[in-house]
mmCIF file with all atom_site columns, C-alpha atoms in Angstrom:
data_model
loop_
_atom_site.group_PDB
_atom_site.id
_atom_site.type_symbol
_atom_site.label_atom_id
_atom_site.label_alt_id
_atom_site.label_comp_id
_atom_site.label_asym_id
_atom_site.label_entity_id
_atom_site.label_seq_id
_atom_site.pdbx_PDB_ins_code
_atom_site.Cartn_x
_atom_site.Cartn_y
_atom_site.Cartn_z
_atom_site.occupancy
_atom_site.B_iso_or_equiv
_atom_site.pdbx_formal_charge
_atom_site.auth_seq_id
_atom_site.auth_comp_id
_atom_site.auth_asym_id
_atom_site.auth_atom_id
_atom_site.pdbx_PDB_model_num
ATOM 1   C CA . MET A 1 1   ? -13.058 -2.062  -25.521 1.00 0.00 ? 1   MET A CA 1
ATOM 2   C CA . ILE A 1 2   ? -11.161 -1.822  -22.234 1.00 0.00 ? 2   ILE A CA 1
ATOM 3   C CA . LYS A 1 3   ? -12.108 -5.360  -21.229 1.00 0.00 ? 3   LYS A CA 1
ATOM 4   C CA . SER A 1 4   ? -11.013 -6.828  -24.551 1.00 0.00 ? 4   SER A CA 1
ATOM 5   C CA . LEU A 1 5   ? -7.624  -5.123  -24.312 1.00 0.00 ? 5   LEU A CA 1
ATOM 6   C CA . ARG A 1 6   ? -7.147  -6.290  -20.725 1.00 0.00 ? 6   ARG A CA 1
ATOM 7   C CA . THR A 1 7   ? -7.823  -9.907  -21.685 1.00 0.00 ? 7   THR A CA 1
ATOM 8   C CA . ALA A 1 8   ? -4.778  -9.969  -23.948 1.00 0.00 ? 8   ALA A CA 1
ATOM 9   C CA . ARG A 1 9   ? -2.366  -8.193  -21.635 1.00 0.00 ? 9   ARG A CA 1
ATOM 10  C CA . THR A 1 10  ? -0.702  -11.237 -20.021 1.00 0.00 ? 10  THR A CA 1
ATOM 11  C CA . ALA A 1 11  ? 0.776   -12.178 -23.400 1.00 0.00 ? 11  ALA A CA 1
ATOM 12  C CA . LEU A 1 12  ? 2.724   -8.948  -23.634 1.00 0.00 ? 12  LEU A CA 1
ATOM 13  C CA . THR A 1 13  ? 6.284   -8.346  -22.484 1.00 0.00 ? 13  THR A CA 1
ATOM 14  C CA . ALA A 1 14  ? 6.655   -6.597  -19.123 1.00 0.00 ? 14  ALA A CA 1
ATOM 15  C CA . VAL A 1 15  ? 8.085   -3.099  -18.990 1.00 0.00 ? 15  VAL A CA 1
ATOM 16  C CA . ALA A 1 16  ? 10.128  -2.475  -15.836 1.00 0.00 ? 16  ALA A CA 1
ATOM 17  C CA . VAL A 1 17  ? 10.513  0.970   -14.289 1.00 0.00 ? 17  VAL A CA 1
ATOM 18  C CA . THR A 1 18  ? 12.204  1.318   -10.906 1.00 0.00 ? 18  THR A CA 1
ATOM 19  C CA . GLY A 1 19  ? 12.103  4.059   -8.304  1.00 0.00 ? 19  GLY A CA 1
ATOM 20  C CA . CYS A 1 20  ? 13.127  4.633   -4.711  1.00 0.00 ? 20  CYS A CA 1
ATOM 21  C CA . LEU A 1 21  ? 10.798  4.984   -1.776  1.00 0.00 ? 21  LEU A CA 1
ATOM 22  C CA . VAL A 1 22  ? 11.155  8.260   0.075   1.00 0.00 ? 22  VAL A CA 1
ATOM 23  C CA . THR A 1 23  ? 13.426  8.149   3.104   1.00 0.00 ? 23  THR A CA 1
ATOM 24  C CA . LEU A 1 24  ? 11.558  6.914   6.152   1.00 0.00 ? 24  LEU A CA 1
ATOM 25  C CA . THR A 1 25  ? 12.059  7.769   9.788   1.00 0.00 ? 25  THR A CA 1
ATOM 26  C CA . PRO A 1 26  ? 12.934  4.634   11.783  1.00 0.00 ? 26  PRO A CA 1
ATOM 27  C CA . SER A 1 27  ? 10.625  3.760   14.651  1.00 0.00 ? 27  SER A CA 1
ATOM 28  C CA . ALA A 1 28  ? 11.900  3.963   18.211  1.00 0.00 ? 28  ALA A CA 1
ATOM 29  C CA . GLY A 1 29  ? 14.330  1.161   18.969  1.00 0.00 ? 29  GLY A CA 1
ATOM 30  C CA . ALA A 1 30  ? 14.767  0.132   15.336  1.00 0.00 ? 30  ALA A CA 1
ATOM 31  C CA . ASP A 1 31  ? 18.272  -0.547  14.103  1.00 0.00 ? 31  ASP A CA 1
ATOM 32  C CA . ALA A 1 32  ? 19.898  -1.837  10.951  1.00 0.00 ? 32  ALA A CA 1
ATOM 33  C CA . THR A 1 33  ? 19.924  -5.470  12.106  1.00 0.00 ? 33  THR A CA 1
ATOM 34  C CA . THR A 1 34  ? 17.540  -7.801  10.318  1.00 0.00 ? 34  THR A CA 1
ATOM 35  C CA . THR A 1 35  ? 17.119  -11.537 10.535  1.00 0.00 ? 35  THR A CA 1
ATOM 36  C CA . ALA A 1 36  ? 15.769  -14.432 8.521   1.00 0.00 ? 36  ALA A CA 1
ATOM 37  C CA . ALA A 1 37  ? 12.016  -14.855 8.204   1.00 0.00 ? 37  ALA A CA 1
ATOM 38  C CA . PRO A 1 38  ? 10.548  -16.494 11.319  1.00 0.00 ? 38  PRO A CA 1
ATOM 39  C CA . PRO A 1 39  ? 9.233   -20.037 11.371  1.00 0.00 ? 39  PRO A CA 1
ATOM 40  C CA . GLY A 1 40  ? 5.557   -20.516 12.084  1.00 0.00 ? 40  GLY A CA 1
ATOM 41  C CA . ARG A 1 41  ? 2.499   -18.942 10.580  1.00 0.00 ? 41  ARG A CA 1
ATOM 42  C CA . VAL A 1 42  ? 2.302   -15.348 9.370   1.00 0.00 ? 42  VAL A CA 1
ATOM 43  C CA . ALA A 1 43  ? -1.210  -14.185 8.516   1.00 0.00 ? 43  ALA A CA 1
ATOM 44  C CA . VAL A 1 44  ? -2.442  -10.958 6.936   1.00 0.00 ? 44  VAL A CA 1
ATOM 45  C CA . ASP A 1 45  ? -6.101  -10.008 7.391   1.00 0.00 ? 45  ASP A CA 1
ATOM 46  C CA . VAL A 1 46  ? -7.946  -7.070  5.867   1.00 0.00 ? 46  VAL A CA 1
ATOM 47  C CA . ALA A 1 47  ? -9.218  -4.859  8.707   1.00 0.00 ? 47  ALA A CA 1
ATOM 48  C CA . SER A 1 48  ? -10.830 -2.364  6.350   1.00 0.00 ? 48  SER A CA 1
ATOM 49  C CA . VAL A 1 49  ? -10.820 -1.359  2.710   1.00 0.00 ? 49  VAL A CA 1
ATOM 50  C CA . ASN A 1 50  ? -11.928 1.992   1.315   1.00 0.00 ? 50  ASN A CA 1
ATOM 51  C CA . GLY A 1 51  ? -11.658 3.786   -1.984  1.00 0.00 ? 51  GLY A CA 1
ATOM 52  C CA . SER A 1 52  ? -13.040 4.064   -5.474  1.00 0.00 ? 52  SER A CA 1
ATOM 53  C CA . GLY A 1 53  ? -10.546 1.490   -6.748  1.00 0.00 ? 53  GLY A CA 1
ATOM 54  C CA . CYS A 1 54  ? -11.187 -1.278  -4.249  1.00 0.00 ? 54  CYS A CA 1
ATOM 55  C CA . ARG A 1 55  ? -14.676 -1.864  -3.005  1.00 0.00 ? 55  ARG A CA 1
ATOM 56  C CA . PRO A 1 56  ? -14.954 -4.449  -0.182  1.00 0.00 ? 56  PRO A CA 1
ATOM 57  C CA . GLY A 1 57  ? -14.248 -7.925  -1.499  1.00 0.00 ? 57  GLY A CA 1
ATOM 58  C CA . SER A 1 58  ? -12.228 -6.775  -4.516  1.00 0.00 ? 58  SER A CA 1
ATOM 59  C CA . ALA A 1 59  ? -8.752  -7.163  -2.935  1.00 0.00 ? 59  ALA A CA 1
ATOM 60  C CA . ALA A 1 60  ? -7.306  -10.578 -2.047  1.00 0.00 ? 60  ALA A CA 1
ATOM 61  C CA . ILE A 1 61  ? -4.293  -11.131 0.261   1.00 0.00 ? 61  ILE A CA 1
ATOM 62  C CA . ALA A 1 62  ? -1.869  -14.076 0.255   1.00 0.00 ? 62  ALA A CA 1
ATOM 63  C CA . VAL A 1 63  ? 1.323   -14.693 2.282   1.00 0.00 ? 63  VAL A CA 1
ATOM 64  C CA . ALA A 1 64  ? 4.324   -16.389 0.674   1.00 0.00 ? 64  ALA A CA 1
ATOM 65  C CA . PRO A 1 65  ? 5.006   -19.896 2.090   1.00 0.00 ? 65  PRO A CA 1
ATOM 66  C CA . ASP A 1 66  ? 8.461   -18.791 3.296   1.00 0.00 ? 66  ASP A CA 1
ATOM 67  C CA . ASN A 1 67  ? 7.071   -15.661 5.050   1.00 0.00 ? 67  ASN A CA 1
ATOM 68  C CA . SER A 1 68  ? 9.230   -13.424 2.847   1.00 0.00 ? 68  SER A CA 1
ATOM 69  C CA . ALA A 1 69  ? 6.380   -11.369 1.403   1.00 0.00 ? 69  ALA A CA 1
ATOM 70  C CA . PHE A 1 70  ? 2.657   -10.986 0.932   1.00 0.00 ? 70  PHE A CA 1
ATOM 71  C CA . THR A 1 71  ? 0.716   -10.179 -2.214  1.00 0.00 ? 71  THR A CA 1
ATOM 72  C CA . VAL A 1 72  ? -2.366  -8.092  -2.886  1.00 0.00 ? 72  VAL A CA 1
ATOM 73  C CA . THR A 1 73  ? -4.430  -8.899  -5.979  1.00 0.00 ? 73  THR A CA 1
ATOM 74  C CA . TYR A 1 74  ? -7.087  -6.409  -7.082  1.00 0.00 ? 74  TYR A CA 1
ATOM 75  C CA . SER A 1 75  ? -10.036 -7.242  -9.306  1.00 0.00 ? 75  SER A CA 1
ATOM 76  C CA . GLU A 1 76  ? -11.471 -3.786  -10.038 1.00 0.00 ? 76  GLU A CA 1
ATOM 77  C CA . TYR A 1 77  ? -8.628  -1.256  -9.790  1.00 0.00 ? 77  TYR A CA 1
ATOM 78  C CA . LEU A 1 78  ? -8.595  0.738   -13.046 1.00 0.00 ? 78  LEU A CA 1
ATOM 79  C CA . ALA A 1 79  ? -8.497  4.441   -13.912 1.00 0.00 ? 79  ALA A CA 1
ATOM 80  C CA . SER A 1 80  ? -9.592  5.547   -17.385 1.00 0.00 ? 80  SER A CA 1
ATOM 81  C CA . ALA A 1 81  ? -10.030 8.761   -19.346 1.00 0.00 ? 81  ALA A CA 1
ATOM 82  C CA . GLY A 1 82  ? -11.242 9.809   -22.784 1.00 0.00 ? 82  GLY A CA 1
ATOM 83  C CA . GLY A 1 83  ? -13.692 8.126   -25.111 1.00 0.00 ? 83  GLY A CA 1
ATOM 84  C CA . GLY A 1 84  ? -16.698 9.499   -23.276 1.00 0.00 ? 84  GLY A CA 1
ATOM 85  C CA . VAL A 1 85  ? -15.654 8.037   -19.906 1.00 0.00 ? 85  VAL A CA 1
ATOM 86  C CA . ALA A 1 86  ? -16.907 10.047  -16.914 1.00 0.00 ? 86  ALA A CA 1
ATOM 87  C CA . ALA A 1 87  ? -14.338 12.444  -15.457 1.00 0.00 ? 87  ALA A CA 1
ATOM 88  C CA . THR A 1 88  ? -14.578 10.690  -12.076 1.00 0.00 ? 88  THR A CA 1
ATOM 89  C CA . GLU A 1 89  ? -13.074 7.547   -13.648 1.00 0.00 ? 89  GLU A CA 1
ATOM 90  C CA . GLY A 1 90  ? -9.768  9.315   -14.223 1.00 0.00 ? 90  GLY A CA 1
ATOM 91  C CA . ARG A 1 91  ? -8.656  8.957   -10.595 1.00 0.00 ? 91  ARG A CA 1
ATOM 92  C CA . LYS A 1 92  ? -9.021  5.837   -8.444  1.00 0.00 ? 92  LYS A CA 1
ATOM 93  C CA . ASN A 1 93  ? -7.647  5.244   -4.979  1.00 0.00 ? 93  ASN A CA 1
ATOM 94  C CA . CYS A 1 94  ? -7.485  2.478   -2.402  1.00 0.00 ? 94  CYS A CA 1
ATOM 95  C CA . LEU A 1 95  ? -6.737  2.536   1.323   1.00 0.00 ? 95  LEU A CA 1
ATOM 96  C CA . LEU A 1 96  ? -6.099  -0.908  2.755   1.00 0.00 ? 96  LEU A CA 1
ATOM 97  C CA . SER A 1 97  ? -5.748  -1.354  6.507   1.00 0.00 ? 97  SER A CA 1
ATOM 98  C CA . LEU A 1 98  ? -4.148  -4.718  7.272   1.00 0.00 ? 98  LEU A CA 1
ATOM 99  C CA . LEU A 1 99  ? -3.684  -6.768  10.419  1.00 0.00 ? 99  LEU A CA 1
ATOM 100 C CA . VAL A 1 100 ? -0.389  -8.620  10.162  1.00 0.00 ? 100 VAL A CA 1
ATOM 101 C CA . HIS A 1 101 ? -0.110  -11.495 12.665  1.00 0.00 ? 101 HIS A CA 1
ATOM 102 C CA . VAL A 1 102 ? 3.503   -12.524 13.276  1.00 0.00 ? 102 VAL A CA 1
ATOM 103 C CA . PRO A 1 103 ? 5.121   -15.203 15.489  1.00 0.00 ? 103 PRO A CA 1
ATOM 104 C CA . GLN A 1 104 ? 5.880   -14.133 19.027  1.00 0.00 ? 104 GLN A CA 1
ATOM 105 C CA . GLY A 1 105 ? 9.269   -12.480 19.438  1.00 0.00 ? 105 GLY A CA 1
ATOM 106 C CA . TYR A 1 106 ? 9.427   -11.032 15.931  1.00 0.00 ? 106 TYR A CA 1
ATOM 107 C CA . THR A 1 107 ? 8.549   -7.761  14.269  1.00 0.00 ? 107 THR A CA 1
ATOM 108 C CA . TYR A 1 108 ? 8.520   -6.687  10.632  1.00 0.00 ? 108 TYR A CA 1
ATOM 109 C CA . ALA A 1 109 ? 9.012   -3.833  8.206   1.00 0.00 ? 109 ALA A CA 1
ATOM 110 C CA . VAL A 1 110 ? 8.232   -3.619  4.494   1.00 0.00 ? 110 VAL A CA 1
ATOM 111 C CA . SER A 1 111 ? 11.538  -3.158  2.661   1.00 0.00 ? 111 SER A CA 1
ATOM 112 C CA . HIS A 1 112 ? 10.340  -2.904  -0.912  1.00 0.00 ? 112 HIS A CA 1
ATOM 113 C CA . VAL A 1 113 ? 7.188   -3.197  -2.966  1.00 0.00 ? 113 VAL A CA 1
ATOM 114 C CA . ASP A 1 114 ? 6.710   -4.409  -6.527  1.00 0.00 ? 114 ASP A CA 1
ATOM 115 C CA . TYR A 1 115 ? 3.707   -2.908  -8.302  1.00 0.00 ? 115 TYR A CA 1
ATOM 116 C CA . ARG A 1 116 ? 2.544   -4.498  -11.549 1.00 0.00 ? 116 ARG A CA 1
ATOM 117 C CA . GLY A 1 117 ? -0.275  -3.644  -13.887 1.00 0.00 ? 117 GLY A CA 1
ATOM 118 C CA . TYR A 1 118 ? -1.285  -2.894  -17.424 1.00 0.00 ? 118 TYR A CA 1
ATOM 119 C CA . GLY A 1 119 ? -1.414  0.402   -19.253 1.00 0.00 ? 119 GLY A CA 1
ATOM 120 C CA . LYS A 1 120 ? -3.142  1.429   -22.455 1.00 0.00 ? 120 LYS A CA 1
ATOM 121 C CA . LEU A 1 121 ? -2.224  5.055   -23.087 1.00 0.00 ? 121 LEU A CA 1
ATOM 122 C CA . GLU A 1 122 ? -2.785  6.856   -26.352 1.00 0.00 ? 122 GLU A CA 1
ATOM 123 C CA . GLU A 1 123 ? -0.015  9.071   -27.748 1.00 0.00 ? 123 GLU A CA 1
ATOM 124 C CA . GLY A 1 124 ? 0.025   12.196  -25.547 1.00 0.00 ? 124 GLY A CA 1
ATOM 125 C CA . ALA A 1 125 ? -1.887  10.633  -22.642 1.00 0.00 ? 125 ALA A CA 1
ATOM 126 C CA . THR A 1 126 ? -0.345  10.069  -19.189 1.00 0.00 ? 126 THR A CA 1
ATOM 127 C CA . GLY A 1 127 ? -0.801  7.624   -16.347 1.00 0.00 ? 127 GLY A CA 1
ATOM 128 C CA . THR A 1 128 ? 0.253   7.988   -12.702 1.00 0.00 ? 128 THR A CA 1
ATOM 129 C CA . GLN A 1 129 ? 0.735   5.528   -9.849  1.00 0.00 ? 129 GLN A CA 1
ATOM 130 C CA . LYS A 1 130 ? 1.245   6.719   -6.251  1.00 0.00 ? 130 LYS A CA 1
ATOM 131 C CA . ALA A 1 131 ? 1.716   4.921   -2.940  1.00 0.00 ? 131 ALA A CA 1
ATOM 132 C CA . SER A 1 132 ? 2.457   5.577   0.722   1.00 0.00 ? 132 SER A CA 1
ATOM 133 C CA . TYR A 1 133 ? 2.639   3.284   3.764   1.00 0.00 ? 133 TYR A CA 1
ATOM 134 C CA . TYR A 1 134 ? 2.374   3.723   7.515   1.00 0.00 ? 134 TYR A CA 1
ATOM 135 C CA . PHE A 1 135 ? 1.633   1.926   10.744  1.00 0.00 ? 135 PHE A CA 1
ATOM 136 C CA . GLN A 1 136 ? -1.408  2.956   12.740  1.00 0.00 ? 136 GLN A CA 1
ATOM 137 C CA . GLY A 1 137 ? -0.525  5.886   14.993  1.00 0.00 ? 137 GLY A CA 1
ATOM 138 C CA . MET A 1 138 ? 2.779   6.603   13.224  1.00 0.00 ? 138 MET A CA 1
ATOM 139 C CA . SER A 1 139 ? 3.782   9.166   10.606  1.00 0.00 ? 139 SER A CA 1
ATOM 140 C CA . GLN A 1 140 ? 2.720   8.529   7.040   1.00 0.00 ? 140 GLN A CA 1
ATOM 141 C CA . THR A 1 141 ? 5.417   8.458   4.372   1.00 0.00 ? 141 THR A CA 1
ATOM 142 C CA . ALA A 1 142 ? 5.193   10.994  1.579   1.00 0.00 ? 142 ALA A CA 1
ATOM 143 C CA . ASN A 1 143 ? 3.714   9.717   -1.657  1.00 0.00 ? 143 ASN A CA 1
ATOM 144 C CA . ARG A 1 144 ? 6.106   8.072   -4.073  1.00 0.00 ? 144 ARG A CA 1
ATOM 145 C CA . THR A 1 145 ? 4.981   8.842   -7.625  1.00 0.00 ? 145 THR A CA 1
ATOM 146 C CA . HIS A 1 146 ? 5.639   7.071   -10.917 1.00 0.00 ? 146 HIS A CA 1
ATOM 147 C CA . GLN A 1 147 ? 4.450   8.527   -14.210 1.00 0.00 ? 147 GLN A CA 1
ATOM 148 C CA . PHE A 1 148 ? 3.922   6.855   -17.570 1.00 0.00 ? 148 PHE A CA 1
ATOM 149 C CA . HIS A 1 149 ? 3.597   8.464   -20.988 1.00 0.00 ? 149 HIS A CA 1
ATOM 150 C CA . GLY A 1 150 ? 1.773   7.279   -24.069 1.00 0.00 ? 150 GLY A CA 1
ATOM 151 C CA . ALA A 1 151 ? 1.913   5.706   -26.431 1.00 0.00 ? 151 ALA A CA 1
ATOM 152 C CA . LEU A 1 152 ? 1.849   2.617   -24.187 1.00 0.00 ? 152 LEU A CA 1
ATOM 153 C CA . ASP A 1 153 ? 0.105   -0.713  -24.635 1.00 0.00 ? 153 ASP A CA 1
ATOM 154 C CA . ASP A 1 154 ? 1.872   -3.112  -22.314 1.00 0.00 ? 154 ASP A CA 1
ATOM 155 C CA . ASN A 1 155 ? 2.413   -4.458  -18.821 1.00 0.00 ? 155 ASN A CA 1
ATOM 156 C CA . TRP A 1 156 ? 4.167   -2.069  -16.433 1.00 0.00 ? 156 TRP A CA 1
ATOM 157 C CA . GLN A 1 157 ? 6.130   -2.553  -13.213 1.00 0.00 ? 157 GLN A CA 1
ATOM 158 C CA . VAL A 1 158 ? 7.578   -0.165  -10.633 1.00 0.00 ? 158 VAL A CA 1
ATOM 159 C CA . THR A 1 159 ? 9.487   -0.909  -7.434  1.00 0.00 ? 159 THR A CA 1
ATOM 160 C CA . ASP A 1 160 ? 9.574   1.250   -4.299  1.00 0.00 ? 160 ASP A CA 1
ATOM 161 C CA . THR A 1 161 ? 12.631  0.493   -2.137  1.00 0.00 ? 161 THR A CA 1
ATOM 162 C CA . THR A 1 162 ? 14.021  1.776   1.156   1.00 0.00 ? 162 THR A CA 1
ATOM 163 C CA . GLY A 1 163 ? 17.482  1.188   2.628   1.00 0.00 ? 163 GLY A CA 1
ATOM 164 C CA . ILE A 1 164 ? 17.985  -1.036  5.655   1.00 0.00 ? 164 ILE A CA 1
ATOM 165 C CA . GLU A 1 165 ? 19.025  1.927   7.814   1.00 0.00 ? 165 GLU A CA 1
ATOM 166 C CA . ALA A 1 166 ? 15.651  3.611   7.211   1.00 0.00 ? 166 ALA A CA 1
ATOM 167 C CA . LEU A 1 167 ? 13.292  0.667   7.696   1.00 0.00 ? 167 LEU A CA 1
ATOM 168 C CA . VAL A 1 168 ? 10.274  1.364   9.890   1.00 0.00 ? 168 VAL A CA 1
ATOM 169 C CA . PHE A 1 169 ? 9.452   -1.667  12.034  1.00 0.00 ? 169 PHE A CA 1
ATOM 170 C CA . ALA A 1 170 ? 6.173   -2.346  13.779  1.00 0.00 ? 170 ALA A CA 1
ATOM 171 C CA . PRO A 1 171 ? 6.573   -1.725  17.537  1.00 0.00 ? 171 PRO A CA 1
ATOM 172 C CA . CYS A 1 172 ? 7.423   -4.964  19.341  1.00 0.00 ? 172 CYS A CA 1
ATOM 173 C CA . GLY A 1 173 ? 4.599   -6.452  21.377  1.00 0.00 ? 173 GLY A CA 1
ATOM 174 C CA . GLU A 1 174 ? 1.925   -4.213  19.823  1.00 0.00 ? 174 GLU A CA 1
ATOM 175 C CA . GLN A 1 175 ? -0.726  -4.916  17.222  1.00 0.00 ? 175 GLN A CA 1
ATOM 176 C CA . ARG A 1 176 ? -0.890  -1.940  14.880  1.00 0.00 ? 176 ARG A CA 1
ATOM 177 C CA . ASN A 1 177 ? -2.587  -1.949  11.523  1.00 0.00 ? 177 ASN A CA 1
ATOM 178 C CA . PHE A 1 178 ? -0.341  -1.571  8.491   1.00 0.00 ? 178 PHE A CA 1
ATOM 179 C CA . ASN A 1 179 ? -1.953  0.933   6.126   1.00 0.00 ? 179 ASN A CA 1
ATOM 180 C CA . ILE A 1 180 ? -1.352  1.055   2.374   1.00 0.00 ? 180 ILE A CA 1
ATOM 181 C CA . ASN A 1 181 ? -2.601  4.115   0.492   1.00 0.00 ? 181 ASN A CA 1
ATOM 182 C CA . THR A 1 182 ? -2.414  3.913   -3.309  1.00 0.00 ? 182 THR A CA 1
ATOM 183 C CA . GLU A 1 183 ? -3.721  5.930   -6.244  1.00 0.00 ? 183 GLU A CA 1
ATOM 184 C CA . LEU A 1 184 ? -4.039  5.500   -10.005 1.00 0.00 ? 184 LEU A CA 1
ATOM 185 C CA . ARG A 1 185 ? -4.664  8.273   -12.520 1.00 0.00 ? 185 ARG A CA 1
ATOM 186 C CA . ALA A 1 186 ? -5.259  8.432   -16.251 1.00 0.00 ? 186 ALA A CA 1
ATOM 187 C CA . ASP A 1 187 ? -5.259  11.728  -18.153 1.00 0.00 ? 187 ASP A CA 1
ATOM 188 C CA . VAL A 1 188 ? -5.947  12.312  -21.827 1.00 0.00 ? 188 VAL A CA 1
ATOM 189 C CA . GLY A 1 189 ? -3.326  15.067  -21.993 1.00 0.00 ? 189 GLY A CA 1
ATOM 190 C CA . THR A 1 190 ? -2.796  15.995  -25.640 1.00 0.00 ? 190 THR A CA 1
ATOM 191 C CA . SER A 1 191 ? -4.159  12.680  -26.954 1.00 0.00 ? 191 SER A CA 1
ATOM 192 C CA . ASP A 1 192 ? -7.302  12.233  -29.057 1.00 0.00 ? 192 ASP A CA 1
ATOM 193 C CA . LYS A 1 193 ? -10.088 12.743  -26.497 1.00 0.00 ? 193 LYS A CA 1
ATOM 194 C CA . ALA A 1 194 ? -12.339 10.378  -28.450 1.00 0.00 ? 194 ALA A CA 1
ATOM 195 C CA . LYS A 1 195 ? -10.038 7.473   -27.559 1.00 0.00 ? 195 LYS A CA 1
ATOM 196 C CA . THR A 1 196 ? -9.877  5.811   -24.150 1.00 0.00 ? 196 THR A CA 1
ATOM 197 C CA . SER A 1 197 ? -6.648  5.535   -22.158 1.00 0.00 ? 197 SER A CA 1
ATOM 198 C CA . TYR A 1 198 ? -6.350  3.634   -18.896 1.00 0.00 ? 198 TYR A CA 1
ATOM 199 C CA . MET A 1 199 ? -4.040  2.400   -16.141 1.00 0.00 ? 199 MET A CA 1
ATOM 200 C CA . ALA A 1 200 ? -4.834  -0.769  -14.222 1.00 0.00 ? 200 ALA A CA 1
ATOM 201 C CA . VAL A 1 201 ? -3.518  -2.887  -11.365 1.00 0.00 ? 201 VAL A CA 1
ATOM 202 C CA . ASP A 1 202 ? -6.517  -5.174  -11.481 1.00 0.00 ? 202 ASP A CA 1
ATOM 203 C CA . SER A 1 203 ? -6.411  -8.801  -12.591 1.00 0.00 ? 203 SER A CA 1
ATOM 204 C CA . THR A 1 204 ? -9.286  -11.033 -13.650 1.00 0.00 ? 204 THR A CA 1
ATOM 205 C CA . ASP A 1 205 ? -7.209  -14.208 -13.396 1.00 0.00 ? 205 ASP A CA 1
ATOM 206 C CA . GLY A 1 206 ? -4.887  -13.526 -10.430 1.00 0.00 ? 206 GLY A CA 1
ATOM 207 C CA . SER A 1 207 ? -1.841  -13.131 -12.671 1.00 0.00 ? 207 SER A CA 1
ATOM 208 C CA . ILE A 1 208 ? -1.079  -9.520  -11.686 1.00 0.00 ? 208 ILE A CA 1
ATOM 209 C CA . SER A 1 209 ? -0.335  -8.887  -8.007  1.00 0.00 ? 209 SER A CA 1
ATOM 210 C CA . THR A 1 210 ? 1.376   -6.260  -5.891  1.00 0.00 ? 210 THR A CA 1
ATOM 211 C CA . VAL A 1 211 ? 4.158   -7.830  -3.799  1.00 0.00 ? 211 VAL A CA 1
ATOM 212 C CA . TYR A 1 212 ? 5.154   -6.416  -0.400  1.00 0.00 ? 212 TYR A CA 1
ATOM 213 C CA . HIS A 1 213 ? 8.516   -7.791  0.771   1.00 0.00 ? 213 HIS A CA 1
ATOM 214 C CA . PHE A 1 214 ? 9.108   -8.214  4.515   1.00 0.00 ? 214 PHE A CA 1
ATOM 215 C CA . SER A 1 215 ? 12.240  -7.462  6.501   1.00 0.00 ? 215 SER A CA 1
ATOM 216 C CA . TRP A 1 216 ? 12.260  -9.224  9.866   1.00 0.00 ? 216 TRP A CA 1
ATOM 217 C CA . LYS A 1 217 ? 13.829  -8.448  13.220  1.00 0.00 ? 217 LYS A CA 1
ATOM 218 C CA . GLN A 1 218 ? 13.790  -10.305 16.528  1.00 0.00 ? 218 GLN A CA 1
ATOM 219 C CA . CYS A 1 219 ? 12.381  -8.321  19.432  1.00 0.00 ? 219 CYS A CA 1
ATOM 220 C CA . PRO A 1 220 ? 14.429  -7.819  22.599  1.00 0.00 ? 220 PRO A CA 1
ATOM 221 C CA . VAL A 1 221 ? 13.773  -10.406 25.280  1.00 0.00 ? 221 VAL A CA 1
ATOM 222 C CA . ARG A 1 222 ? 11.808  -8.880  28.136  1.00 0.00 ? 222 ARG A CA 1
ATOM 223 C CA . ARG A 1 223 ? 13.147  -9.735  31.572  1.00 0.00 ? 223 ARG A CA 1
#
């Protein structure tokens, strides 16, 4: 039943819900000055992937041609509850550790993130999406949480945003993994427990992706 409902989801109208990312602590030397995306090649490699929602090989990364963003497309990220589904299926998580290779003389921050997916929630059921981000060796942001309430049978979208004055940039001249920690939950709540509800950010055809938008800054010239 879940698969048949997911097949039809791209024909539905998107529902947009926006939120703000928690205030971040700027890294040492960061300021409010950003610049245009650098020329040259930006590459994002998966260093490691862990979690019940993203087994190795189930997350694909692509960088925008203009170096403005990168996308993550999941193929198996779905939390479901009710209808006889095992209780362990109600919470799924994914920790991606990424190596972002940038042109010399530049550093980056992630200014906002667009999450998209599909939800099928019975009346009285709830769905939850959480996310946090951090560079290796630096403080992790607190989770930003978005909740959805049934009845829902549609695409969903949320956006986490941080102001320019609070952007956390990767330290210049250092290679530190950028870690993305996300979670999906589905809960039957007061809905009919014989019916299945679910939240998904997975896509069988590549049409649903999470978009991470870069902010760029030139590094000081070392003398």
